[in-house]
Amino acid sequence: MKGRKGTKVKNKKVIVLSVLGLMVALIAAGVFGVVTLCSSWLEDLPDYQNADAYNTAQPTMVYASDGTTLLAEFQLENREPVALDQISEYVLKGTVATEDERFYSHAGVDYLGVARALVNNLMGGELEGASTITQQFVRNTILSDEMDEISIKRKVREMYLSVKLEEVYSKDEILRMYLNTINYGNATYGIQAASQRYFSKHASELTLAEAATLVGIPQSPTYNNPIDNPDNCLARRNVVLDRMLSNGCIGQDEYEAA
């Protein structure tokens, strides 16, 4: 009897070990498969080493026969790049507070933000994303041909390029490139062009209320711009002001005045 019991116990141990071994093998195979798949997605990435080139969008100029009189300018995107110190501090602070409050602490991808958005969406909250400023810049420029594609592959490529981009450029350089290329509605790209388009002034001269208005547009350039949808624009502007206040970018007096 003892021998039979000992054999049964031994057999159970063998079965358990076999099952554990199979599970480990399956997990390892799964991990290897995922790594191999992701590696294949990263094989044909566009060049990100010269991302600053995306800041330029030169217009086509038409001159009179004398070669000096400018008759007209044509361009698909109304864009006028500026340096960071030529942009209102309200725009800089408001953009970070609204679009990516941990911008200066993450390395291109905000994994904490991804986890928060995932939990929020699973719990039935208002749908939200977790794209950082770097990811948005990558999606709108380097991966512009893929920006409308909704897939895990595109997201993996975007996240990888964001991490690599932050190895090449400083945070301030990425913020500058982002602000010079983001869509502000009405075929207007970049903060300087938007400032001129909506307020007829230089980006460095924007007031808090004006800056918050522009910061709110890129979330949905069609529905948040002040010309086509002033009510949506105002509501979004107030969200930006709320986030600037809660992040300590402005004081209560400034908030109430704006």
XYZ file of N, CA and C in Angstrom:
774
model
N 0.824 -1.214 0.000
C 0.000 0.000 0.000
C 0.858 1.264 0.000
N 1.872 1.214 0.864
C 2.769 2.367 0.944
C 3.438 2.609 -0.397
N 3.800 1.507 -1.050
C 4.472 1.636 -2.349
C 3.579 2.270 -3.384
N 2.283 1.859 -3.344
C 1.343 2.425 -4.313
C 1.123 3.916 -4.065
N 0.974 4.287 -2.756
C 0.787 5.705 -2.415
C 1.985 6.537 -2.852
N 3.166 5.969 -2.605
C 4.393 6.685 -2.998
C 4.465 6.875 -4.494
N 4.035 5.851 -5.229
C 4.049 5.944 -6.696
C 3.073 6.994 -7.190
N 1.853 7.032 -6.550
C 0.841 8.012 -6.937
C 1.325 9.439 -6.689
N 1.936 9.665 -5.518
C 2.472 10.996 -5.184
C 3.540 11.395 -6.189
N 4.399 10.424 -6.511
C 5.485 10.682 -7.459
C 4.924 11.029 -8.838
N 3.875 10.275 -9.237
C 3.248 10.533 -10.533
C 2.610 11.916 -10.587
N 1.960 12.322 -9.450
C 1.346 13.653 -9.387
C 2.398 14.746 -9.536
N 3.543 14.540 -8.878
C 4.627 15.525 -8.977
C 5.124 15.635 -10.411
N 5.234 14.483 -11.064
C 5.701 14.473 -12.452
C 4.726 15.221 -13.349
N 3.408 14.986 -13.112
C 2.379 15.656 -13.911
C 2.418 17.162 -13.693
N 2.512 17.558 -12.418
C 2.569 18.988 -12.088
C 3.769 19.646 -12.755
N 4.937 18.988 -12.637
C 6.154 19.528 -13.243
C 6.027 19.604 -14.757
N 5.371 18.616 -15.339
C 5.187 18.598 -16.792
C 4.291 19.748 -17.242
N 3.204 19.954 -16.471
C 2.276 21.049 -16.791
C 2.973 22.402 -16.658
N 3.746 22.559 -15.554
C 4.488 23.808 -15.352
C 5.486 24.034 -16.473
N 6.163 22.948 -16.853
C 7.137 23.049 -17.936
C 6.478 23.452 -19.242
N 5.290 22.883 -19.504
C 4.558 23.219 -20.718
C 4.119 24.682 -20.703
N 3.647 25.161 -19.525
C 3.213 26.550 -19.404
C 4.368 27.500 -19.640
N 5.525 27.176 -19.046
C 6.719 28.014 -19.237
C 7.109 28.048 -20.707
N 7.047 26.885 -21.351
C 7.405 26.808 -22.764
C 6.450 27.633 -23.624
N 5.142 27.550 -23.301
C 4.146 28.306 -24.060
C 4.332 29.808 -23.867
N 4.599 30.220 -22.621
C 4.827 31.640 -22.329
C 6.062 32.142 -23.074
N 7.133 31.333 -23.017
C 8.383 31.702 -23.704
C 8.155 31.815 -25.205
N 7.378 30.874 -25.759
C 7.086 30.904 -27.190
C 6.260 32.133 -27.539
N 5.299 32.454 -26.651
C 4.469 33.626 -26.871
C 5.275 34.905 -26.850
N 6.152 35.035 -25.845
C 7.012 36.215 -25.730
C 7.913 36.328 -26.956
N 8.506 35.193 -27.352
C 9.390 35.192 -28.530
C 8.619 35.618 -29.777
N 7.369 35.114 -29.897
C 6.546 35.467 -31.048
C 6.220 36.945 -31.089
N 5.876 37.509 -29.917
C 5.553 38.937 -29.841
C 6.771 39.783 -30.178
N 7.937 39.406 -29.613
C 9.172 40.147 -29.880
C 9.518 40.088 -31.368
N 9.385 38.910 -31.954
C 9.686 38.740 -33.379
C 8.744 39.582 -34.239
N 7.447 39.575 -33.876
C 6.459 40.349 -34.628
C 6.742 41.842 -34.532
N 6.993 42.308 -33.303
C 7.280 43.735 -33.102
C 8.544 44.150 -33.850
N 9.550 43.274 -33.860
C 10.799 43.575 -34.579
C 10.538 43.738 -36.071
N 9.645 42.911 -36.600
C 9.325 43.017 -38.034
C 8.609 44.326 -38.332
N 7.834 44.831 -37.361
C 7.121 46.098 -37.550
C 8.072 47.287 -37.557
N 9.272 47.108 -36.994
C 10.213 48.223 -36.862
C 11.304 48.212 -37.929
N 11.146 47.387 -38.950
C 12.212 47.223 -39.938
C 12.304 48.370 -40.940
N 11.193 49.007 -41.288
C 11.192 50.025 -42.343
C 10.806 51.398 -41.815
N 11.340 51.760 -40.665
C 10.987 53.046 -40.051
C 11.561 54.221 -40.840
N 10.816 55.321 -40.941
C 11.339 56.536 -41.589
C 12.488 57.113 -40.757
N 13.252 57.989 -41.373
C 14.368 58.620 -40.670
C 13.841 59.588 -39.601
N 14.364 59.452 -38.389
C 13.951 60.346 -37.303
C 15.115 61.218 -36.834
N 16.292 60.994 -37.400
C 17.476 61.736 -36.962
C 17.399 63.216 -37.344
N 16.644 63.515 -38.403
C 16.533 64.910 -38.849
C 15.086 65.371 -38.748
N 14.479 65.129 -37.592
C 13.065 65.466 -37.384
C 12.813 66.962 -37.492
N 13.831 67.770 -37.250
C 13.663 69.223 -37.297
C 13.285 69.706 -38.697
N 13.552 68.880 -39.715
C 13.221 69.262 -41.089
C 11.717 69.399 -41.286
N 10.951 68.746 -40.422
C 9.489 68.818 -40.551
C 8.938 70.184 -40.139
N 9.788 71.028 -39.549
C 9.350 72.359 -39.140
C 9.154 73.294 -40.324
N 9.816 72.944 -41.455
C 9.769 73.864 -42.585
C 8.713 73.503 -43.607
N 7.959 74.474 -44.045
C 6.983 74.291 -45.119
C 7.009 75.568 -45.939
N 7.954 75.636 -46.860
C 8.150 76.857 -47.630
C 7.048 77.033 -48.683
N 6.492 78.254 -48.806
C 5.455 78.499 -49.816
C 6.054 78.631 -51.217
N 5.233 78.405 -52.233
C 5.624 78.662 -53.617
C 5.343 80.131 -53.902
N 6.365 80.856 -54.378
C 6.220 82.303 -54.608
C 6.175 82.601 -56.111
N 5.234 83.435 -56.492
C 5.087 83.829 -57.892
C 5.467 85.296 -58.034
N 6.491 85.564 -58.892
C 6.985 86.927 -59.091
C 6.591 87.474 -60.464
N 6.560 88.782 -60.569
C 6.305 89.440 -61.854
C 7.517 89.248 -62.761
N 7.395 89.683 -64.017
C 8.473 89.486 -64.993
C 9.753 90.214 -64.607
N 9.648 91.219 -63.693
C 10.864 91.923 -63.281
C 11.700 91.096 -62.309
N 11.121 89.973 -61.817
C 11.871 89.074 -60.944
C 11.929 89.494 -59.496
N 11.375 90.651 -59.151
C 11.443 91.135 -57.771
C 10.065 91.394 -57.151
N 9.088 91.711 -57.968
C 7.746 92.016 -57.451
C 6.992 90.712 -57.150
N 6.678 90.498 -55.863
C 5.967 89.290 -55.455
C 4.475 89.451 -55.742
N 3.938 88.546 -56.565
C 2.527 88.622 -56.930
C 1.637 87.769 -56.022
N 2.134 86.592 -55.639
C 1.300 85.700 -54.819
C 2.153 84.621 -54.172
N 1.611 84.040 -53.119
C 2.235 82.898 -52.443
C 1.197 81.785 -52.339
N 1.650 80.550 -52.605
C 0.755 79.405 -52.509
C 1.376 78.338 -51.615
N 0.571 77.762 -50.718
C 1.050 76.657 -49.902
C -0.140 75.887 -49.341
N 0.041 74.573 -49.213
C -1.022 73.723 -48.689
C -1.196 73.938 -47.198
N -0.092 74.229 -46.507
C -0.142 74.430 -45.067
C 0.352 75.828 -44.731
N -0.466 76.584 -44.025
C -0.068 77.899 -43.547
C 0.786 77.696 -42.298
N 2.102 77.855 -42.452
C 3.005 77.557 -41.336
C 4.154 78.556 -41.306
N 4.516 78.999 -40.124
C 5.636 79.932 -39.950
C 6.383 79.566 -38.680
N 7.434 78.742 -38.793
C 8.159 78.270 -37.608
C 8.796 79.410 -36.817
N 8.799 79.249 -35.489
C 9.427 80.236 -34.601
C 10.252 79.502 -33.548
N 11.151 80.248 -32.907
C 11.962 79.681 -31.826
C 11.131 79.618 -30.549
N 11.594 78.834 -29.586
C 10.841 78.657 -28.346
C 10.683 79.968 -27.584
N 11.721 80.818 -27.606
C 11.647 82.078 -26.879
C 10.789 83.130 -27.598
N 10.216 82.755 -28.744
C 9.306 83.636 -29.478
C 7.852 83.214 -29.274
N 7.650 82.328 -28.312
C 6.309 81.822 -28.024
C 5.930 82.203 -26.594
N 4.719 82.643 -26.406
C 4.240 83.023 -25.071
C 4.423 81.895 -24.067
N 4.859 82.247 -22.869
C 5.017 81.266 -21.797
C 3.690 80.577 -21.491
N 2.602 81.299 -21.686
C 1.281 80.705 -21.440
C 1.025 79.531 -22.389
N 1.494 79.665 -23.622
C 1.336 78.577 -24.597
C 2.175 77.379 -24.189
N 3.417 77.639 -23.813
C 4.325 76.551 -23.426
C 3.774 75.787 -22.224
N 3.415 76.528 -21.180
C 2.920 75.899 -19.960
C 1.553 75.257 -20.174
N 0.703 75.929 -20.930
C -0.639 75.410 -21.171
C -0.621 74.137 -22.002
N 0.269 74.068 -22.965
C 0.377 72.883 -23.818
C 0.809 71.673 -23.012
N 1.820 71.859 -22.176
C 2.304 70.751 -21.345
C 1.241 70.334 -20.330
N 0.621 71.307 -19.662
C -0.388 71.004 -18.640
C -1.589 70.273 -19.225
N -1.934 70.589 -20.466
C -3.127 70.019 -21.083
C -2.849 68.729 -21.840
N -1.769 68.709 -22.607
C -1.508 67.570 -23.485
C -0.639 66.485 -22.853
N 0.228 66.876 -21.897
C 1.199 65.889 -21.415
C 1.867 66.418 -20.140
N 1.155 66.336 -19.009
C 1.640 66.969 -17.783
C 2.937 66.367 -17.249
N 3.269 65.148 -17.657
C 4.541 64.530 -17.237
C 5.590 64.586 -18.353
N 5.411 65.514 -19.267
C 6.295 65.642 -20.427
C 7.774 65.686 -20.050
N 8.098 66.449 -19.015
C 9.507 66.627 -18.662
C 10.066 65.496 -17.788
N 9.272 64.486 -17.498
C 9.767 63.386 -16.657
C 9.784 62.027 -17.354
N 8.990 61.850 -18.417
C 9.005 60.551 -19.102
C 10.049 60.549 -20.220
N 10.249 59.386 -20.824
C 11.273 59.242 -21.871
C 10.651 59.073 -23.246
N 9.515 59.707 -23.475
C 8.877 59.619 -24.782
C 7.520 58.960 -24.714
N 7.382 57.989 -23.798
C 6.116 57.289 -23.593
C 5.770 57.367 -22.113
N 4.547 57.789 -21.808
C 4.095 57.914 -20.422
C 3.340 56.644 -20.032
N 4.069 55.657 -19.505
C 3.455 54.365 -19.188
C 2.414 54.498 -18.068
N 2.640 55.436 -17.157
C 1.660 55.687 -16.108
C 0.363 56.224 -16.716
N 0.507 57.108 -17.677
C -0.657 57.653 -18.363
C -1.392 56.588 -19.162
N -0.643 55.669 -19.786
C -1.247 54.571 -20.540
C -2.084 53.697 -19.610
N -1.512 53.371 -18.436
C -2.225 52.535 -17.466
C -3.486 53.235 -16.963
N -3.374 54.548 -16.676
C -4.526 55.311 -16.193
C -5.635 55.352 -17.229
N -5.257 55.612 -18.485
C -6.253 55.686 -19.556
C -6.918 54.330 -19.775
N -6.121 53.252 -19.677
C -6.660 51.910 -19.866
C -7.700 51.582 -18.796
N -7.350 51.876 -17.535
C -8.279 51.620 -16.426
C -9.536 52.466 -16.584
N -9.368 53.740 -16.918
C -10.502 54.647 -17.086
C -11.442 54.157 -18.181
N -10.867 53.740 -19.304
C -11.686 53.291 -20.430
C -12.401 51.987 -20.123
N -11.709 51.082 -19.404
C -12.316 49.806 -19.043
C -13.439 49.991 -18.019
N -13.299 51.029 -17.186
C -14.308 51.298 -16.151
C -15.502 52.074 -16.701
N -15.471 52.369 -17.997
C -16.598 53.045 -18.624
C -16.558 54.549 -18.544
N -15.386 55.112 -18.200
C -15.263 56.562 -18.146
C -15.208 57.159 -19.536
N -15.124 58.490 -19.615
C -15.022 59.151 -20.910
C -13.740 58.699 -21.593
N -13.860 58.257 -22.842
C -12.708 57.712 -23.550
C -11.573 58.727 -23.594
N -10.361 58.270 -23.275
C -9.204 59.148 -23.318
C -7.999 58.374 -23.812
N -7.085 59.087 -24.419
C -5.858 58.468 -24.899
C -4.718 58.777 -23.948
N -3.531 58.348 -24.325
C -2.381 58.601 -23.457
C -1.158 58.963 -24.287
N -1.391 59.561 -25.454
C -0.274 59.936 -26.317
C 0.450 61.148 -25.740
N 1.759 61.053 -25.644
C 2.566 62.162 -25.149
C 2.740 63.194 -26.257
N 3.302 64.333 -25.908
C 3.606 65.355 -26.908
C 4.558 64.787 -27.946
N 5.531 63.996 -27.498
C 6.489 63.382 -28.423
C 5.782 62.437 -29.377
N 4.875 61.613 -28.856
C 4.123 60.690 -29.703
C 3.259 61.430 -30.712
N 2.629 62.507 -30.277
C 1.802 63.282 -31.199
C 2.639 63.877 -32.316
N 3.833 64.367 -31.966
C 4.723 64.926 -32.987
C 5.133 63.846 -33.982
N 5.501 62.671 -33.466
C 5.896 61.548 -34.332
C 4.748 61.172 -35.264
N 3.550 61.043 -34.700
C 2.388 60.626 -35.497
C 2.062 61.651 -36.588
N 2.181 62.949 -36.266
C 1.787 63.989 -37.211
C 2.853 64.330 -38.248
N 4.075 63.880 -38.037
C 5.159 64.225 -38.960
C 5.861 62.980 -39.509
N 6.656 62.333 -38.690
C 7.453 61.182 -39.149
C 6.562 60.053 -39.661
N 5.451 59.801 -38.980
C 4.535 58.727 -39.389
C 3.229 59.293 -39.955
N 3.306 60.439 -40.611
C 2.092 61.080 -41.121
C 1.342 60.201 -42.125
N 2.065 59.367 -42.869
C 1.410 58.482 -43.842
C 0.577 57.396 -43.160
N 0.848 57.171 -41.861
C 0.153 56.113 -41.135
C -0.790 56.663 -40.061
N -0.899 57.976 -39.948
C -1.581 58.581 -38.804
C -3.062 58.187 -38.691
N -3.705 57.859 -39.810
C -5.116 57.479 -39.767
C -5.312 55.979 -39.579
N -4.209 55.262 -39.514
C -4.294 53.812 -39.340
C -4.459 53.475 -37.855
N -5.500 52.743 -37.516
C -5.736 52.345 -36.133
C -5.308 50.889 -35.975
N -4.116 50.681 -35.450
C -3.605 49.319 -35.303
C -2.527 49.281 -34.229
N -2.294 48.087 -33.692
C -1.232 47.910 -32.704
C 0.123 48.164 -33.353
N 0.257 47.762 -34.602
C 1.520 47.956 -35.324
C 1.897 49.430 -35.371
N 0.950 50.287 -35.758
C 1.233 51.717 -35.847
C 1.583 52.295 -34.485
N 0.879 51.826 -33.434
C 1.133 52.322 -32.089
C 2.520 51.909 -31.609
N 2.928 50.679 -31.906
C 4.259 50.205 -31.520
C 5.330 51.032 -32.222
N 5.151 51.295 -33.495
C 6.117 52.101 -34.265
C 6.193 53.525 -33.699
N 5.042 54.074 -33.366
C 4.971 55.432 -32.805
C 5.697 55.509 -31.458
N 5.455 54.527 -30.590
C 6.084 54.522 -29.269
C 7.594 54.337 -29.383
N 8.018 53.433 -30.263
C 9.455 53.185 -30.449
C 10.159 54.456 -30.948
N 9.587 55.085 -31.958
C 10.192 56.302 -32.509
C 10.218 57.430 -31.485
N 9.209 57.492 -30.623
C 9.157 58.535 -29.592
C 10.312 58.386 -28.607
N 10.568 57.157 -28.211
C 11.684 56.883 -27.297
C 13.015 57.224 -27.973
N 13.161 56.809 -29.238
C 14.414 57.081 -29.966
C 14.597 58.575 -30.195
N 13.497 59.279 -30.461
C 13.572 60.718 -30.717
C 14.093 61.459 -29.494
N 13.676 61.022 -28.312
C 14.111 61.685 -27.085
C 15.571 61.379 -26.744
N 16.164 60.435 -27.448
C 17.599 60.183 -27.301
C 18.411 61.159 -28.151
N 17.744 61.758 -29.142
C 18.424 62.653 -30.088
C 18.172 64.122 -29.751
N 16.948 64.437 -29.327
C 16.567 65.824 -29.080
C 16.216 66.070 -27.613
N 16.423 67.301 -27.175
C 16.056 67.680 -25.805
C 14.544 67.884 -25.724
N 14.021 67.952 -24.516
C 12.592 68.176 -24.316
C 12.143 69.497 -24.949
N 12.922 70.546 -24.737
C 12.548 71.850 -25.280
C 12.551 71.836 -26.809
N 13.490 71.109 -27.410
C 13.525 71.010 -28.866
C 12.292 70.280 -29.392
N 11.892 69.228 -28.688
C 10.702 68.471 -29.103
C 9.451 69.330 -28.951
N 9.355 70.084 -27.851
C 8.208 70.965 -27.643
C 8.143 72.024 -28.737
N 9.307 72.575 -29.095
C 9.356 73.584 -30.174
C 8.881 72.979 -31.495
N 9.376 71.787 -31.831
C 8.985 71.149 -33.088
C 7.495 70.824 -33.099
N 6.997 70.389 -31.962
C 5.568 70.079 -31.835
C 4.719 71.325 -32.090
N 5.078 72.419 -31.418
C 4.302 73.659 -31.535
C 4.402 74.280 -32.926
N 5.466 73.971 -33.647
C 5.623 74.509 -34.998
C 4.925 73.670 -36.066
N 4.439 72.497 -35.694
C 3.860 71.605 -36.707
C 2.431 71.166 -36.418
N 1.933 71.384 -35.204
C 0.616 70.862 -34.837
C -0.488 71.610 -35.600
N -1.570 70.912 -35.858
C -2.698 71.455 -36.631
C -3.619 72.285 -35.736
N -3.813 73.545 -36.107
C -4.697 74.438 -35.354
C -5.980 74.754 -36.123
N -6.320 73.927 -37.095
C -7.559 74.108 -37.839
C -7.434 75.099 -38.973
N -8.365 75.036 -39.937
C -8.382 75.953 -41.082
C -7.057 75.974 -41.842
N -6.482 74.773 -42.047
C -5.214 74.619 -42.783
C -4.084 75.435 -42.157
N -4.169 75.652 -40.850
C -3.171 76.443 -40.130
C -2.338 75.532 -39.244
N -1.039 75.522 -39.480
C -0.134 74.630 -38.749
C 0.934 75.441 -38.023
N 1.123 75.154 -36.761
C 2.136 75.852 -35.983
C 1.547 77.022 -35.213
N 2.120 77.285 -34.042
C 1.577 78.290 -33.135
C 1.654 79.714 -33.686
N 2.696 80.031 -34.446
C 2.821 81.388 -34.991
C 1.745 81.656 -36.045
N 1.551 80.700 -36.949
C 0.515 80.855 -37.976
C -0.866 80.933 -37.321
N -1.083 80.136 -36.266
C -2.372 80.146 -35.570
C -2.607 81.476 -34.865
N -1.558 82.014 -34.251
C -1.666 83.293 -33.556
C -2.031 84.409 -34.532
N -1.406 84.384 -35.706
C -1.708 85.380 -36.735
C -3.103 85.161 -37.310
N -3.469 83.898 -37.503
C -4.764 83.575 -38.122
C -5.941 83.992 -37.248
N -5.858 83.686 -35.963
C -7.005 83.900 -35.085
C -6.961 85.214 -34.289
N -5.744 85.736 -34.032
C -5.659 86.939 -33.192
C -4.834 88.069 -33.804
N -4.308 87.853 -35.025
C -3.549 88.887 -35.739
C -2.401 89.450 -34.900
N -1.687 88.572 -34.223
C -0.539 89.013 -33.434
C 0.524 87.928 -33.404
N 1.721 88.300 -32.963
C 2.832 87.345 -32.855
C 2.572 86.390 -31.688
N 3.089 85.174 -31.811
C 2.879 84.152 -30.778
C 3.437 84.566 -29.416
N 4.408 85.474 -29.415
C 5.000 85.926 -28.150
C 4.090 86.909 -27.416
N 3.082 87.459 -28.115
C 2.233 88.500 -27.544
C 0.894 87.979 -27.028
N 0.660 86.686 -27.103
C -0.628 86.122 -26.714
C -0.912 86.307 -25.224
N -2.137 86.697 -24.896
C -2.555 86.782 -23.500
C -2.873 85.374 -22.994
N -3.150 85.249 -21.712
C -3.496 83.948 -21.146
C -4.745 83.374 -21.807
N -5.800 84.182 -21.939
C -7.042 83.700 -22.544
C -6.830 83.291 -23.995
N -6.045 84.075 -24.727
C -5.771 83.762 -26.136
C -4.926 82.496 -26.259
N -3.920 82.396 -25.412
C -3.055 81.214 -25.444
C -3.853 79.951 -25.134
N -4.708 80.023 -24.108
C -5.529 78.868 -23.731
C -6.473 78.474 -24.863
N -6.957 79.459 -25.592
C -7.831 79.190 -26.738
C -7.082 78.376 -27.786
N -5.864 78.795 -28.108
C -5.086 78.089 -29.131
C -4.635 76.721 -28.644
N -4.253 76.614 -27.385
C -3.819 75.331 -26.825
C -4.935 74.291 -26.913
N -6.174 74.753 -26.821
C -7.302 73.828 -26.843
C -7.686 73.312 -28.215
N -7.226 73.957 -29.272
C -7.660 73.592 -30.625
C -7.147 72.233 -31.109
N -5.854 71.886 -30.956
C -5.331 70.653 -31.550
C -6.033 69.354 -31.136
N -6.695 69.331 -29.979
C -7.408 68.115 -29.590
C -8.405 67.711 -30.670
N -9.028 68.707 -31.308
C -9.945 68.475 -32.428
C -9.980 69.751 -33.262
N -9.044 69.897 -34.207
C -8.899 71.146 -34.966
C -10.164 71.607 -35.676
N -11.024 70.668 -36.064
C -12.258 71.041 -36.761
C -13.306 71.586 -35.800
N -13.462 70.899 -34.665
C -14.546 71.239 -33.746
C -14.152 72.229 -32.654
N -12.867 72.505 -32.504
C -12.442 73.395 -31.417
C -11.951 74.759 -31.879
N -11.940 75.020 -33.186
C -11.400 76.318 -33.603
C -12.481 77.400 -33.471
N -12.082 78.613 -33.126
C -13.026 79.678 -32.773
C -13.852 80.212 -33.932
N -13.447 79.970 -35.161
C -14.192 80.488 -36.309
C -15.409 79.619 -36.618
N -15.193 78.311 -36.674
C -16.274 77.394 -37.058
C -17.147 76.960 -35.877
N -16.538 76.807 -34.712
C -17.285 76.312 -33.552
C -16.903 77.082 -32.288
N -17.326 78.331 -32.163
C -16.936 79.166 -31.024
C -17.358 78.611 -29.656
N -18.510 77.951 -29.585
C -18.960 77.405 -28.298
C -18.060 76.253 -27.836
N -17.743 75.350 -28.767
C -16.825 74.244 -28.442
C -15.456 74.790 -28.060
N -15.034 75.808 -28.794
C -13.724 76.422 -28.551
C -13.667 77.011 -27.143
N -14.723 77.701 -26.743
C -14.770 78.323 -25.421
C -14.742 77.265 -24.314
N -15.514 76.194 -24.499
C -15.550 75.124 -23.500
C -14.181 74.469 -23.364
N -13.526 74.226 -24.486
C -12.196 73.606 -24.462
C -11.172 74.565 -23.864
N -11.286 75.855 -24.170
C -10.387 76.852 -23.587
C -10.466 76.823 -22.068
N -11.680 76.672 -21.539
C -11.862 76.639 -20.090
C -11.258 75.379 -19.465
N -11.290 74.275 -20.224
C -10.624 73.049 -19.758
C -9.115 73.292 -19.634
N -8.555 73.965 -20.622
C -7.117 74.292 -20.600
C -6.796 75.163 -19.390
N -7.613 76.158 -19.134
C -7.397 77.037 -17.974
C -7.479 76.247 -16.668
N -8.438 75.313 -16.585
C -8.570 74.465 -15.391
C -7.296 73.669 -15.154
N -6.749 73.097 -16.226
C -5.544 72.262 -16.090
C -4.317 73.104 -15.775
N -4.270 74.305 -16.307
C -3.157 75.200 -15.986
C -3.202 75.579 -14.515
N -4.410 75.813 -14.000
C -4.564 76.162 -12.586
C -4.197 74.976 -11.695
N -4.711 73.800 -12.009
C -4.458 72.617 -11.174
C -3.006 72.179 -11.223
N -2.304 72.523 -12.295
C -0.881 72.179 -12.407
C 0.031 73.290 -11.900
N -0.556 74.343 -11.371
C 0.255 75.417 -10.778
C 0.909 76.331 -11.799
N 0.425 76.320 -13.053
C 1.009 77.179 -14.090
C 0.545 78.627 -13.963
N -0.660 78.800 -13.399
C -1.205 80.142 -13.197
C -1.838 80.206 -11.802
N -2.055 81.423 -11.323
C -2.683 81.599 -10.015
C -4.179 81.765 -10.145
N -4.864 81.756 -9.025
C -6.323 81.883 -9.013
C -6.792 83.207 -9.622
N -6.053 84.282 -9.336
C -6.432 85.590 -9.864
C -6.341 85.616 -11.389
N -5.254 85.054 -11.920
C -5.085 84.985 -13.372
C -6.194 84.151 -14.008
N -6.495 83.043 -13.343
C -7.522 82.121 -13.839
C -8.874 82.821 -13.928
N -9.257 83.505 -12.870
C -10.566 84.167 -12.827
C -10.627 85.328 -13.826
N -9.529 86.044 -13.980
C -9.493 87.155 -14.935
C -9.635 86.652 -16.360
N -8.981 85.534 -16.662
C -9.058 84.961 -18.008
C -10.444 84.421 -18.294
